[in-house]
Structure formats: structure tokens, C-alpha cells
Amino acid sequence: MNLRQIEIFQAVFAAGTASKAAVLLNLSQPAVSKAVQDLERSIGFALFDRSTGRMVPTAEGELFHREVEQTFAGLIRLRSSAARIRDFGSGEIRLASLSALSTNIVPKAIAAFRQRHPQVAITFQTQMSSTIRDLVAAGQFDIGLTSDEVDTTGVTVEPFAIYRAAIALPEGHHLCAKPVLSPLDLHGEAFVALAPEDRTRQKLETLLAAAGAVPRIVLETPYSTTVCAMVQAGIGCGLINPLNAEPFLGRGLTWRPFEPALYFCTLLLTPPGRRSSRIAEDARTLLQSFAGEKPMQPADLVAHPEGVPADQGP
């Protein structure tokens, strides 16, 4: 059995006679008949009843045709995949992001990517930064966006973007009267905190300790978006990435700048030792174009190990 015989069988099944199939395939009628006979000898049963002058499928031929149809559907998918690989370098893109970027930058970038590559399959997951790092290191995802405290062993890493932190407040909170908040303003306030391992929270705690300010932590969460939701519900105030506050503004939440300035720093991870496909490169370019802030440079990380210089903030 070979693929050419299967193609001829499919044509005869659809046309009803060997002569019509021969016209469709641009072959001679004897060549079509011989191919069908060779196929029948190969599989060990008759595919057509020839007693009526037509090629009428036998019961076994009907069953065999069902399998053939599935095979041809698979071939069509293979051709489509091959075309995507030829045009874009891959037929799919797999992206994982920390929660803070999953409701703003990433959707915009994916929408723009879909306009350019409507046939490319997209897999997207929101995960903890440590999980994203493991997925990228294992080659299961093409691009990962994480916070900067993640262990970058086993992945290729580059700075992605920085965002100046702010303090989210319930609307009507007494601190809303101040245009800028300082560590002492948070002393004794009900506070929704980020996870202890979050590097921006750790820097905030250093500033608070130096000022002698002790907020009253009422809840901890690893997600800046969850901080916003809790603040919106009136549970307390909290340190946030202002990007995550956009859906909540004017709906029970507002925010104020915080001094001294703190920054959320993000990284872009890719699998190690693997050349990115063209569509992966395009996805990365789009993500960076929607980042909105100037990415940190390696020199910045060396010169300012404790944070981003103030003149690079928003």
C-alpha cells in the first residue's frame, strides 16, 4: 500500500468509474484500474464491485473509505502546518505571563499578533513567575514574562519593562487627600500586601522600617490585580502596579504616587540554546511595543542593583 494508491482509490470512490477518476487525476484509465487492483491485493479484500460496469464500493470498501477520509483530513492539516512553518517558521506560539501583565499588555499584544498571523495557534497561560520559569526552561513555552525575583537558571533572560509602583486606596479613604504618599502615611493603616518573596514588597518594607512605619497587614496575595480587587472592596490600601488598577479606577478604587519611588521590574524568558522562530520573534517584538515603559538595560542592573534609577521611572 502506498499513498498514490490511496489517492487513486479516493478519486475512484468519488467519481464512480475508473475512466472519470483517470480524467480527474490526469492518468490513463488502465493505470487507475491497475492501481486499485494492486491496492486490493495489498490489503486482501475487494474495494469495488465491478459487475454493473461501475465501480460500486463494497461494504469493506465503504469502511476503508472512512479511514481514508480521516487520513486525508490529517494530510490537509499537515499541508496547512507546513505552509505556516514556511511562512512564519512555526505553526504555533506558546506564551506564559505573570498575572500583573496578563490583563493589559499581553491581551493587546495578542490581538495585534492575531491580526498579523490569524492562522497561527496561540497557547497562553497565567502562572506564578517560578512556574513560568520552569515551563520555559523545559521548552514547553516559547516566551515567558516574569517578575525579576525569579531564578533565571536554565533560561535565556532579558529585561522586559519597568513600572513605577503606586499605593491603591479605596475611594473616600482619608489618604486620598494627599497628592503623594510616603512611608509614614502607611503607619497603622490596613494594608493588603504582596507575597513576602516579591522584591518590590521587600524594598517597601526596607523603606517602612527606616521610617519607623508599621502598616497593619490584613491580607497577603502574590497578585497585584488581587490587591486592587481587595482595595476596591474596602479591605485596605496596597502597593500595586498602576497597570492593574485601570479596570478598577472610578469603581471604588483610586491610587496615589509613592515616594521614595519603587519599581516593578519584569523579565522576558526564552528557552536556552534554541533559535526562536520568526513568529516567536514577532510576538516578542509586539509584547515589547506594548510594554509602554523603557526596558532596563544590563548596565542599569549592574549600576543600580537595588532598583531602577529615578530618572527611568514613569
PDB file of C-alpha atoms in Angstrom:
ATOM      1  CA  MET A   1       0.000   0.000   0.000  1.00  0.00           C
ATOM      2  CA  ASN A   2       1.262   3.476  -0.817  1.00  0.00           C
ATOM      3  CA  LEU A   3      -0.104   6.998  -0.733  1.00  0.00           C
ATOM      4  CA  ARG A   4      -0.559   7.203  -4.515  1.00  0.00           C
ATOM      5  CA  GLN A   5      -2.800   4.127  -4.466  1.00  0.00           C
ATOM      6  CA  ILE A   6      -4.859   5.702  -1.677  1.00  0.00           C
ATOM      7  CA  GLU A   7      -5.241   8.920  -3.696  1.00  0.00           C
ATOM      8  CA  ILE A   8      -6.439   6.931  -6.725  1.00  0.00           C
ATOM      9  CA  PHE A   9      -8.865   4.941  -4.563  1.00  0.00           C
ATOM     10  CA  GLN A  10     -10.261   8.198  -3.179  1.00  0.00           C
ATOM     11  CA  ALA A  11     -10.733   9.569  -6.699  1.00  0.00           C
ATOM     12  CA  VAL A  12     -12.479   6.395  -7.951  1.00  0.00           C
ATOM     13  CA  PHE A  13     -14.738   6.334  -4.901  1.00  0.00           C
ATOM     14  CA  ALA A  14     -15.766   9.942  -5.561  1.00  0.00           C
ATOM     15  CA  ALA A  15     -16.083   9.649  -9.371  1.00  0.00           C
ATOM     16  CA  GLY A  16     -17.802   6.255  -9.555  1.00  0.00           C
ATOM     17  CA  THR A  17     -15.790   4.944 -12.532  1.00  0.00           C
ATOM     18  CA  ALA A  18     -12.124   4.422 -13.325  1.00  0.00           C
ATOM     19  CA  SER A  19     -12.398   6.496 -16.510  1.00  0.00           C
ATOM     20  CA  LYS A  20     -13.760   9.567 -14.681  1.00  0.00           C
ATOM     21  CA  ALA A  21     -11.139   9.201 -11.972  1.00  0.00           C
ATOM     22  CA  ALA A  22      -8.458   8.996 -14.672  1.00  0.00           C
ATOM     23  CA  VAL A  23      -9.586  12.347 -16.076  1.00  0.00           C
ATOM     24  CA  LEU A  24      -9.501  13.923 -12.608  1.00  0.00           C
ATOM     25  CA  LEU A  25      -6.015  12.593 -11.941  1.00  0.00           C
ATOM     26  CA  ASN A  26      -4.672  13.127 -15.463  1.00  0.00           C
ATOM     27  CA  LEU A  27      -3.843   9.428 -15.746  1.00  0.00           C
ATOM     28  CA  SER A  28      -4.811   6.684 -18.164  1.00  0.00           C
ATOM     29  CA  GLN A  29      -7.797   4.508 -17.308  1.00  0.00           C
ATOM     30  CA  PRO A  30      -5.670   1.308 -17.275  1.00  0.00           C
ATOM     31  CA  ALA A  31      -3.243   2.936 -14.828  1.00  0.00           C
ATOM     32  CA  VAL A  32      -6.121   3.782 -12.479  1.00  0.00           C
ATOM     33  CA  SER A  33      -7.595   0.284 -12.691  1.00  0.00           C
ATOM     34  CA  LYS A  34      -4.204  -1.332 -12.078  1.00  0.00           C
ATOM     35  CA  ALA A  35      -3.542   0.887  -9.022  1.00  0.00           C
ATOM     36  CA  VAL A  36      -6.888  -0.106  -7.478  1.00  0.00           C
ATOM     37  CA  GLN A  37      -6.205  -3.792  -8.169  1.00  0.00           C
ATOM     38  CA  ASP A  38      -2.735  -3.526  -6.615  1.00  0.00           C
ATOM     39  CA  LEU A  39      -4.254  -1.880  -3.550  1.00  0.00           C
ATOM     40  CA  GLU A  40      -6.880  -4.630  -3.238  1.00  0.00           C
ATOM     41  CA  ARG A  41      -4.176  -7.313  -3.435  1.00  0.00           C
ATOM     42  CA  SER A  42      -2.144  -5.448  -0.828  1.00  0.00           C
ATOM     43  CA  ILE A  43      -4.963  -5.167   1.726  1.00  0.00           C
ATOM     44  CA  GLY A  44      -6.547  -8.549   0.973  1.00  0.00           C
ATOM     45  CA  PHE A  45     -10.158  -7.636   0.101  1.00  0.00           C
ATOM     46  CA  ALA A  46     -12.179  -6.128  -2.738  1.00  0.00           C
ATOM     47  CA  LEU A  47     -12.896  -2.420  -2.584  1.00  0.00           C
ATOM     48  CA  PHE A  48     -15.329  -2.202  -5.514  1.00  0.00           C
ATOM     49  CA  ASP A  49     -17.991  -4.371  -7.187  1.00  0.00           C
ATOM     50  CA  ARG A  50     -17.354  -4.145 -10.951  1.00  0.00           C
ATOM     51  CA  SER A  51     -20.305  -6.305 -12.143  1.00  0.00           C
ATOM     52  CA  THR A  52     -22.526  -3.335 -13.031  1.00  0.00           C
ATOM     53  CA  GLY A  53     -19.994  -1.556 -15.243  1.00  0.00           C
ATOM     54  CA  ARG A  54     -19.429   0.969 -12.495  1.00  0.00           C
ATOM     55  CA  MET A  55     -17.050   0.951  -9.535  1.00  0.00           C
ATOM     56  CA  VAL A  56     -19.557   0.416  -6.728  1.00  0.00           C
ATOM     57  CA  PRO A  57     -17.903   0.287  -3.294  1.00  0.00           C
ATOM     58  CA  THR A  58     -18.237  -2.951  -1.383  1.00  0.00           C
ATOM     59  CA  ALA A  59     -19.147  -2.894   2.310  1.00  0.00           C
ATOM     60  CA  GLU A  60     -15.460  -3.316   3.079  1.00  0.00           C
ATOM     61  CA  GLY A  61     -14.656  -0.522   0.637  1.00  0.00           C
ATOM     62  CA  GLU A  62     -17.088   1.801   2.481  1.00  0.00           C
ATOM     63  CA  LEU A  63     -15.397   1.054   5.807  1.00  0.00           C
ATOM     64  CA  PHE A  64     -11.959   1.522   4.290  1.00  0.00           C
ATOM     65  CA  HIS A  65     -13.026   4.847   2.787  1.00  0.00           C
ATOM     66  CA  ARG A  66     -13.980   6.185   6.208  1.00  0.00           C
ATOM     67  CA  GLU A  67     -10.430   5.601   7.372  1.00  0.00           C
ATOM     68  CA  VAL A  68      -9.062   7.118   4.202  1.00  0.00           C
ATOM     69  CA  GLU A  69     -11.101  10.276   4.760  1.00  0.00           C
ATOM     70  CA  GLN A  70      -9.577  10.659   8.211  1.00  0.00           C
ATOM     71  CA  THR A  71      -6.118  10.190   6.734  1.00  0.00           C
ATOM     72  CA  PHE A  72      -6.756  12.830   4.073  1.00  0.00           C
ATOM     73  CA  ALA A  73      -8.049  15.231   6.720  1.00  0.00           C
ATOM     74  CA  GLY A  74      -4.760  14.711   8.543  1.00  0.00           C
ATOM     75  CA  LEU A  75      -2.837  15.377   5.347  1.00  0.00           C
ATOM     76  CA  ILE A  76      -4.736  18.623   4.857  1.00  0.00           C
ATOM     77  CA  ARG A  77      -3.757  19.676   8.388  1.00  0.00           C
ATOM     78  CA  LEU A  78      -0.159  18.736   7.639  1.00  0.00           C
ATOM     79  CA  ARG A  79      -0.194  20.881   4.496  1.00  0.00           C
ATOM     80  CA  SER A  80      -1.597  23.801   6.489  1.00  0.00           C
ATOM     81  CA  SER A  81       1.040  23.349   9.180  1.00  0.00           C
ATOM     82  CA  ALA A  82       3.751  23.167   6.547  1.00  0.00           C
ATOM     83  CA  ALA A  83       2.501  26.401   4.992  1.00  0.00           C
ATOM     84  CA  ARG A  84       2.559  28.157   8.382  1.00  0.00           C
ATOM     85  CA  ILE A  85       6.048  26.867   9.079  1.00  0.00           C
ATOM     86  CA  ARG A  86       7.182  28.011   5.615  1.00  0.00           C
ATOM     87  CA  ASP A  87       5.678  31.479   6.086  1.00  0.00           C
ATOM     88  CA  PHE A  88       6.274  32.095   9.787  1.00  0.00           C
ATOM     89  CA  GLY A  89       8.748  29.485  10.992  1.00  0.00           C
ATOM     90  CA  SER A  90       6.258  27.676  13.262  1.00  0.00           C
ATOM     91  CA  GLY A  91       2.595  26.843  13.387  1.00  0.00           C
ATOM     92  CA  GLU A  92       2.016  27.901  16.975  1.00  0.00           C
ATOM     93  CA  ILE A  93       3.198  30.237  19.711  1.00  0.00           C
ATOM     94  CA  ARG A  94       3.150  29.399  23.419  1.00  0.00           C
ATOM     95  CA  LEU A  95       3.225  32.288  25.876  1.00  0.00           C
ATOM     96  CA  ALA A  96       3.076  32.438  29.683  1.00  0.00           C
ATOM     97  CA  SER A  97       2.876  35.579  31.786  1.00  0.00           C
ATOM     98  CA  LEU A  98       2.692  36.671  35.375  1.00  0.00           C
ATOM     99  CA  SER A  99      -0.712  37.967  36.412  1.00  0.00           C
ATOM    100  CA  ALA A 100       0.345  41.615  36.509  1.00  0.00           C
ATOM    101  CA  LEU A 101       0.757  41.720  32.709  1.00  0.00           C
ATOM    102  CA  SER A 102      -1.974  39.244  31.741  1.00  0.00           C
ATOM    103  CA  THR A 103      -4.881  41.709  31.745  1.00  0.00           C
ATOM    104  CA  ASN A 104      -3.304  44.645  29.929  1.00  0.00           C
ATOM    105  CA  ILE A 105      -0.123  44.308  27.869  1.00  0.00           C
ATOM    106  CA  VAL A 106      -0.465  40.661  26.851  1.00  0.00           C
ATOM    107  CA  PRO A 107      -4.072  40.873  25.512  1.00  0.00           C
ATOM    108  CA  LYS A 108      -3.164  43.922  23.418  1.00  0.00           C
ATOM    109  CA  ALA A 109      -0.096  42.201  22.021  1.00  0.00           C
ATOM    110  CA  ILE A 110      -2.031  39.012  21.269  1.00  0.00           C
ATOM    111  CA  ALA A 111      -4.753  40.997  19.480  1.00  0.00           C
ATOM    112  CA  ALA A 112      -2.128  42.674  17.289  1.00  0.00           C
ATOM    113  CA  PHE A 113      -0.420  39.331  16.701  1.00  0.00           C
ATOM    114  CA  ARG A 114      -3.712  37.731  15.611  1.00  0.00           C
ATOM    115  CA  GLN A 115      -4.205  40.456  13.018  1.00  0.00           C
ATOM    116  CA  ARG A 116      -0.796  39.659  11.521  1.00  0.00           C
ATOM    117  CA  HIS A 117      -0.979  35.873  11.863  1.00  0.00           C
ATOM    118  CA  PRO A 118      -4.633  34.769  12.014  1.00  0.00           C
ATOM    119  CA  GLN A 119      -3.775  31.132  11.236  1.00  0.00           C
ATOM    120  CA  VAL A 120      -1.185  30.676  13.974  1.00  0.00           C
ATOM    121  CA  ALA A 121      -2.390  28.791  17.047  1.00  0.00           C
ATOM    122  CA  ILE A 122      -1.790  30.586  20.370  1.00  0.00           C
ATOM    123  CA  THR A 123      -1.478  28.989  23.779  1.00  0.00           C
ATOM    124  CA  PHE A 124      -1.499  31.407  26.726  1.00  0.00           C
ATOM    125  CA  GLN A 125      -1.286  30.742  30.452  1.00  0.00           C
ATOM    126  CA  THR A 126      -1.131  32.962  33.522  1.00  0.00           C
ATOM    127  CA  GLN A 127       1.147  31.436  36.148  1.00  0.00           C
ATOM    128  CA  MET A 128       3.407  32.274  39.049  1.00  0.00           C
ATOM    129  CA  SER A 129       6.804  33.521  37.892  1.00  0.00           C
ATOM    130  CA  SER A 130       8.572  30.425  39.241  1.00  0.00           C
ATOM    131  CA  THR A 131       6.218  28.142  37.298  1.00  0.00           C
ATOM    132  CA  ILE A 132       6.738  30.173  34.122  1.00  0.00           C
ATOM    133  CA  ARG A 133      10.483  29.840  34.502  1.00  0.00           C
ATOM    134  CA  ASP A 134      10.151  26.036  34.776  1.00  0.00           C
ATOM    135  CA  LEU A 135       7.866  25.850  31.714  1.00  0.00           C
ATOM    136  CA  VAL A 136      10.248  27.919  29.589  1.00  0.00           C
ATOM    137  CA  ALA A 137      13.330  26.062  30.825  1.00  0.00           C
ATOM    138  CA  ALA A 138      11.680  22.768  29.816  1.00  0.00           C
ATOM    139  CA  GLY A 139      10.955  24.125  26.325  1.00  0.00           C
ATOM    140  CA  GLN A 140       7.194  23.834  26.840  1.00  0.00           C
ATOM    141  CA  PHE A 141       6.665  27.575  26.248  1.00  0.00           C
ATOM    142  CA  ASP A 142       8.330  29.921  23.753  1.00  0.00           C
ATOM    143  CA  ILE A 143       8.140  33.140  25.780  1.00  0.00           C
ATOM    144  CA  GLY A 144       7.676  33.821  29.480  1.00  0.00           C
ATOM    145  CA  LEU A 145       7.091  37.140  31.219  1.00  0.00           C
ATOM    146  CA  THR A 146       8.053  37.089  34.898  1.00  0.00           C
ATOM    147  CA  SER A 147       8.917  39.318  37.816  1.00  0.00           C
ATOM    148  CA  ASP A 148      12.586  39.975  38.458  1.00  0.00           C
ATOM    149  CA  GLU A 149      12.884  37.910  41.637  1.00  0.00           C
ATOM    150  CA  VAL A 150      12.553  34.641  39.706  1.00  0.00           C
ATOM    151  CA  ASP A 151      15.511  32.269  39.468  1.00  0.00           C
ATOM    152  CA  THR A 152      16.773  32.572  35.874  1.00  0.00           C
ATOM    153  CA  THR A 153      18.963  29.470  35.903  1.00  0.00           C
ATOM    154  CA  GLY A 154      18.437  27.398  32.763  1.00  0.00           C
ATOM    155  CA  VAL A 155      16.720  30.065  30.656  1.00  0.00           C
ATOM    156  CA  THR A 156      17.739  32.903  28.376  1.00  0.00           C
ATOM    157  CA  VAL A 157      16.734  36.167  30.036  1.00  0.00           C
ATOM    158  CA  GLU A 158      16.455  39.786  29.008  1.00  0.00           C
ATOM    159  CA  PRO A 159      14.944  42.828  30.746  1.00  0.00           C
ATOM    160  CA  PHE A 160      11.374  43.474  29.663  1.00  0.00           C
ATOM    161  CA  ALA A 161       9.857  46.576  31.264  1.00  0.00           C
ATOM    162  CA  ILE A 162       9.675  48.587  34.475  1.00  0.00           C
ATOM    163  CA  TYR A 163       6.674  50.226  36.113  1.00  0.00           C
ATOM    164  CA  ARG A 164       6.669  52.661  38.977  1.00  0.00           C
ATOM    165  CA  ALA A 165       4.671  51.375  41.922  1.00  0.00           C
ATOM    166  CA  ALA A 166       1.773  53.263  43.491  1.00  0.00           C
ATOM    167  CA  ILE A 167      -0.476  52.923  46.521  1.00  0.00           C
ATOM    168  CA  ALA A 168      -4.041  51.847  45.768  1.00  0.00           C
ATOM    169  CA  LEU A 169      -6.711  53.363  48.031  1.00  0.00           C
ATOM    170  CA  PRO A 170     -10.444  52.815  48.435  1.00  0.00           C
ATOM    171  CA  GLU A 171     -12.331  55.833  47.142  1.00  0.00           C
ATOM    172  CA  GLY A 172     -13.062  58.181  50.044  1.00  0.00           C
ATOM    173  CA  HIS A 173     -10.098  56.944  52.089  1.00  0.00           C
ATOM    174  CA  HIS A 174      -8.574  59.736  54.192  1.00  0.00           C
ATOM    175  CA  LEU A 175      -5.199  59.342  52.427  1.00  0.00           C
ATOM    176  CA  CYS A 176      -6.866  60.378  49.154  1.00  0.00           C
ATOM    177  CA  ALA A 177      -6.462  63.964  50.367  1.00  0.00           C
ATOM    178  CA  LYS A 178      -2.697  63.684  49.828  1.00  0.00           C
ATOM    179  CA  PRO A 179      -1.251  64.003  46.292  1.00  0.00           C
ATOM    180  CA  VAL A 180       1.799  61.848  47.151  1.00  0.00           C
ATOM    181  CA  LEU A 181       2.201  59.248  49.895  1.00  0.00           C
ATOM    182  CA  SER A 182       5.265  58.495  51.998  1.00  0.00           C
ATOM    183  CA  PRO A 183       6.181  55.584  54.292  1.00  0.00           C
ATOM    184  CA  LEU A 184       4.864  57.330  57.392  1.00  0.00           C
ATOM    185  CA  ASP A 185       1.449  57.763  55.748  1.00  0.00           C
ATOM    186  CA  LEU A 186       1.073  53.982  55.826  1.00  0.00           C
ATOM    187  CA  HIS A 187       1.762  53.609  59.549  1.00  0.00           C
ATOM    188  CA  GLY A 188      -1.127  51.786  61.232  1.00  0.00           C
ATOM    189  CA  GLU A 189      -3.148  51.569  58.008  1.00  0.00           C
ATOM    190  CA  ALA A 190      -4.930  48.368  56.994  1.00  0.00           C
ATOM    191  CA  PHE A 191      -2.688  47.044  54.240  1.00  0.00           C
ATOM    192  CA  VAL A 192      -3.134  44.385  51.527  1.00  0.00           C
ATOM    193  CA  ALA A 193       0.385  43.098  50.940  1.00  0.00           C
ATOM    194  CA  LEU A 194       2.045  41.290  48.095  1.00  0.00           C
ATOM    195  CA  ALA A 195       3.721  37.938  48.784  1.00  0.00           C
ATOM    196  CA  PRO A 196       6.811  38.095  51.048  1.00  0.00           C
ATOM    197  CA  GLU A 197       9.094  36.938  48.201  1.00  0.00           C
ATOM    198  CA  ASP A 198       8.021  39.839  45.969  1.00  0.00           C
ATOM    199  CA  ARG A 199      11.090  42.029  45.515  1.00  0.00           C
ATOM    200  CA  THR A 200       9.122  45.291  45.385  1.00  0.00           C
ATOM    201  CA  ARG A 201       7.405  44.424  48.669  1.00  0.00           C
ATOM    202  CA  GLN A 202      10.810  43.729  50.199  1.00  0.00           C
ATOM    203  CA  LYS A 203      12.058  47.152  49.105  1.00  0.00           C
ATOM    204  CA  LEU A 204       8.916  48.749  50.516  1.00  0.00           C
ATOM    205  CA  GLU A 205       9.493  47.017  53.849  1.00  0.00           C
ATOM    206  CA  THR A 206      13.046  48.393  53.916  1.00  0.00           C
ATOM    207  CA  LEU A 207      11.714  51.924  53.443  1.00  0.00           C
ATOM    208  CA  LEU A 208       8.989  51.426  56.043  1.00  0.00           C
ATOM    209  CA  ALA A 209      11.455  50.087  58.610  1.00  0.00           C
ATOM    210  CA  ALA A 210      13.817  53.022  58.044  1.00  0.00           C
ATOM    211  CA  ALA A 211      10.936  55.437  58.653  1.00  0.00           C
ATOM    212  CA  GLY A 212       9.578  53.541  61.651  1.00  0.00           C
ATOM    213  CA  ALA A 213       6.260  52.941  59.849  1.00  0.00           C
ATOM    214  CA  VAL A 214       4.344  49.735  60.517  1.00  0.00           C
ATOM    215  CA  PRO A 215       1.229  49.110  58.379  1.00  0.00           C
ATOM    216  CA  ARG A 216      -1.369  46.647  59.672  1.00  0.00           C
ATOM    217  CA  ILE A 217      -1.234  43.780  57.161  1.00  0.00           C
ATOM    218  CA  VAL A 218      -4.694  42.252  56.824  1.00  0.00           C
ATOM    219  CA  LEU A 219      -4.143  40.072  53.751  1.00  0.00           C
ATOM    220  CA  GLU A 220      -1.332  38.742  51.540  1.00  0.00           C
ATOM    221  CA  THR A 221      -1.548  37.791  47.857  1.00  0.00           C
ATOM    222  CA  PRO A 222       1.022  37.269  45.080  1.00  0.00           C
ATOM    223  CA  TYR A 223      -1.109  39.145  42.542  1.00  0.00           C
ATOM    224  CA  SER A 224      -1.254  42.903  42.068  1.00  0.00           C
ATOM    225  CA  THR A 225      -4.679  42.524  40.414  1.00  0.00           C
ATOM    226  CA  THR A 226      -5.981  40.829  43.559  1.00  0.00           C
ATOM    227  CA  VAL A 227      -4.598  43.677  45.648  1.00  0.00           C
ATOM    228  CA  CYS A 228      -6.691  46.056  43.514  1.00  0.00           C
ATOM    229  CA  ALA A 229      -9.828  43.954  43.973  1.00  0.00           C
ATOM    230  CA  MET A 230      -9.354  43.848  47.743  1.00  0.00           C
ATOM    231  CA  VAL A 231      -8.731  47.585  47.891  1.00  0.00           C
ATOM    232  CA  GLN A 232     -11.833  48.157  45.773  1.00  0.00           C
ATOM    233  CA  ALA A 233     -13.798  46.126  48.343  1.00  0.00           C
ATOM    234  CA  GLY A 234     -12.563  48.462  51.078  1.00  0.00           C
ATOM    235  CA  ILE A 235     -10.334  45.932  52.867  1.00  0.00           C
ATOM    236  CA  GLY A 236      -7.350  48.280  52.973  1.00  0.00           C
ATOM    237  CA  CYS A 237      -4.742  50.022  50.839  1.00  0.00           C
ATOM    238  CA  GLY A 238      -1.916  48.300  48.992  1.00  0.00           C
ATOM    239  CA  LEU A 239       1.160  48.573  46.802  1.00  0.00           C
ATOM    240  CA  ILE A 240       0.276  47.990  43.140  1.00  0.00           C
ATOM    241  CA  ASN A 241       1.428  48.215  39.568  1.00  0.00           C
ATOM    242  CA  PRO A 242      -0.819  51.019  38.213  1.00  0.00           C
ATOM    243  CA  LEU A 243      -1.370  48.988  35.035  1.00  0.00           C
ATOM    244  CA  ASN A 244      -3.523  46.634  37.069  1.00  0.00           C
ATOM    245  CA  ALA A 245      -5.603  49.447  38.519  1.00  0.00           C
ATOM    246  CA  GLU A 246      -7.077  50.595  35.192  1.00  0.00           C
ATOM    247  CA  PRO A 247     -10.230  48.372  35.304  1.00  0.00           C
ATOM    248  CA  PHE A 248     -10.904  49.463  38.906  1.00  0.00           C
ATOM    249  CA  LEU A 249     -10.441  53.231  38.616  1.00  0.00           C
ATOM    250  CA  GLY A 250     -13.637  55.153  39.290  1.00  0.00           C
ATOM    251  CA  ARG A 251     -15.279  51.957  40.562  1.00  0.00           C
ATOM    252  CA  GLY A 252     -14.291  52.132  44.212  1.00  0.00           C
ATOM    253  CA  LEU A 253     -10.528  52.478  43.786  1.00  0.00           C
ATOM    254  CA  THR A 254      -8.046  55.253  43.230  1.00  0.00           C
ATOM    255  CA  TRP A 255      -4.280  55.461  43.639  1.00  0.00           C
ATOM    256  CA  ARG A 256      -1.553  57.872  44.614  1.00  0.00           C
ATOM    257  CA  PRO A 257       2.174  58.040  43.773  1.00  0.00           C
ATOM    258  CA  PHE A 258       4.575  56.822  46.439  1.00  0.00           C
ATOM    259  CA  GLU A 259       7.874  58.412  47.464  1.00  0.00           C
ATOM    260  CA  PRO A 260      10.639  57.291  47.539  1.00  0.00           C
ATOM    261  CA  ALA A 261       9.983  55.726  44.166  1.00  0.00           C
ATOM    262  CA  LEU A 262       9.676  51.922  43.909  1.00  0.00           C
ATOM    263  CA  TYR A 263       9.525  49.896  40.712  1.00  0.00           C
ATOM    264  CA  PHE A 264       8.078  46.639  39.485  1.00  0.00           C
ATOM    265  CA  CYS A 265      10.688  45.096  37.180  1.00  0.00           C
ATOM    266  CA  THR A 266       9.813  42.368  34.687  1.00  0.00           C
ATOM    267  CA  LEU A 267      11.846  39.925  32.614  1.00  0.00           C
ATOM    268  CA  LEU A 268      11.344  38.127  29.307  1.00  0.00           C
ATOM    269  CA  LEU A 269      12.448  34.491  29.302  1.00  0.00           C
ATOM    270  CA  THR A 270      13.052  32.181  26.338  1.00  0.00           C
ATOM    271  CA  PRO A 271      14.236  28.552  26.182  1.00  0.00           C
ATOM    272  CA  PRO A 272      18.022  28.147  26.314  1.00  0.00           C
ATOM    273  CA  GLY A 273      20.071  27.144  23.311  1.00  0.00           C
ATOM    274  CA  ARG A 274      17.190  27.303  20.872  1.00  0.00           C
ATOM    275  CA  ARG A 275      16.799  29.676  17.956  1.00  0.00           C
ATOM    276  CA  SER A 276      13.455  31.465  18.084  1.00  0.00           C
ATOM    277  CA  SER A 277      11.068  31.043  15.157  1.00  0.00           C
ATOM    278  CA  ARG A 278      10.034  34.069  13.157  1.00  0.00           C
ATOM    279  CA  ILE A 279       6.599  34.176  14.735  1.00  0.00           C
ATOM    280  CA  ALA A 280       8.137  33.946  18.223  1.00  0.00           C
ATOM    281  CA  GLU A 281      10.356  36.900  17.355  1.00  0.00           C
ATOM    282  CA  ASP A 282       7.337  38.811  16.064  1.00  0.00           C
ATOM    283  CA  ALA A 283       5.421  38.038  19.261  1.00  0.00           C
ATOM    284  CA  ARG A 284       8.327  39.287  21.351  1.00  0.00           C
ATOM    285  CA  THR A 285       8.539  42.500  19.330  1.00  0.00           C
ATOM    286  CA  LEU A 286       4.815  43.141  19.804  1.00  0.00           C
ATOM    287  CA  LEU A 287       4.995  42.476  23.540  1.00  0.00           C
ATOM    288  CA  GLN A 288       7.841  44.958  23.853  1.00  0.00           C
ATOM    289  CA  SER A 289       5.980  47.552  21.788  1.00  0.00           C
ATOM    290  CA  PHE A 290       3.021  47.386  24.181  1.00  0.00           C
ATOM    291  CA  ALA A 291       5.168  47.401  27.322  1.00  0.00           C
ATOM    292  CA  GLY A 292       4.873  51.168  27.456  1.00  0.00           C
ATOM    293  CA  GLU A 293       7.964  51.788  29.569  1.00  0.00           C
ATOM    294  CA  LYS A 294      11.654  51.847  28.813  1.00  0.00           C
ATOM    295  CA  PRO A 295      13.151  48.394  29.463  1.00  0.00           C
ATOM    296  CA  MET A 296      16.033  48.143  31.899  1.00  0.00           C
ATOM    297  CA  GLN A 297      19.409  47.642  30.312  1.00  0.00           C
ATOM    298  CA  PRO A 298      22.109  45.296  31.635  1.00  0.00           C
ATOM    299  CA  ALA A 299      24.207  48.311  32.634  1.00  0.00           C
ATOM    300  CA  ASP A 300      21.339  49.583  34.781  1.00  0.00           C
ATOM    301  CA  LEU A 301      21.144  46.281  36.625  1.00  0.00           C
ATOM    302  CA  VAL A 302      24.871  46.455  37.427  1.00  0.00           C
ATOM    303  CA  ALA A 303      24.953  50.119  38.306  1.00  0.00           C
ATOM    304  CA  HIS A 304      21.780  50.035  40.375  1.00  0.00           C
ATOM    305  CA  PRO A 305      21.487  46.599  41.990  1.00  0.00           C
ATOM    306  CA  GLU A 306      18.901  47.807  44.495  1.00  0.00           C
ATOM    307  CA  GLY A 307      16.496  49.256  41.962  1.00  0.00           C
ATOM    308  CA  VAL A 308      15.952  51.355  38.886  1.00  0.00           C
ATOM    309  CA  PRO A 309      17.310  54.916  38.817  1.00  0.00           C
ATOM    310  CA  ALA A 310      14.602  57.502  39.407  1.00  0.00           C
ATOM    311  CA  ASP A 311      15.017  59.154  36.002  1.00  0.00           C
ATOM    312  CA  GLN A 312      13.896  55.904  34.308  1.00  0.00           C
ATOM    313  CA  GLY A 313      10.545  55.836  36.028  1.00  0.00           C
ATOM    314  CA  PRO A 314       7.291  56.997  34.510  1.00  0.00           C
TER     315      PRO A 314
END
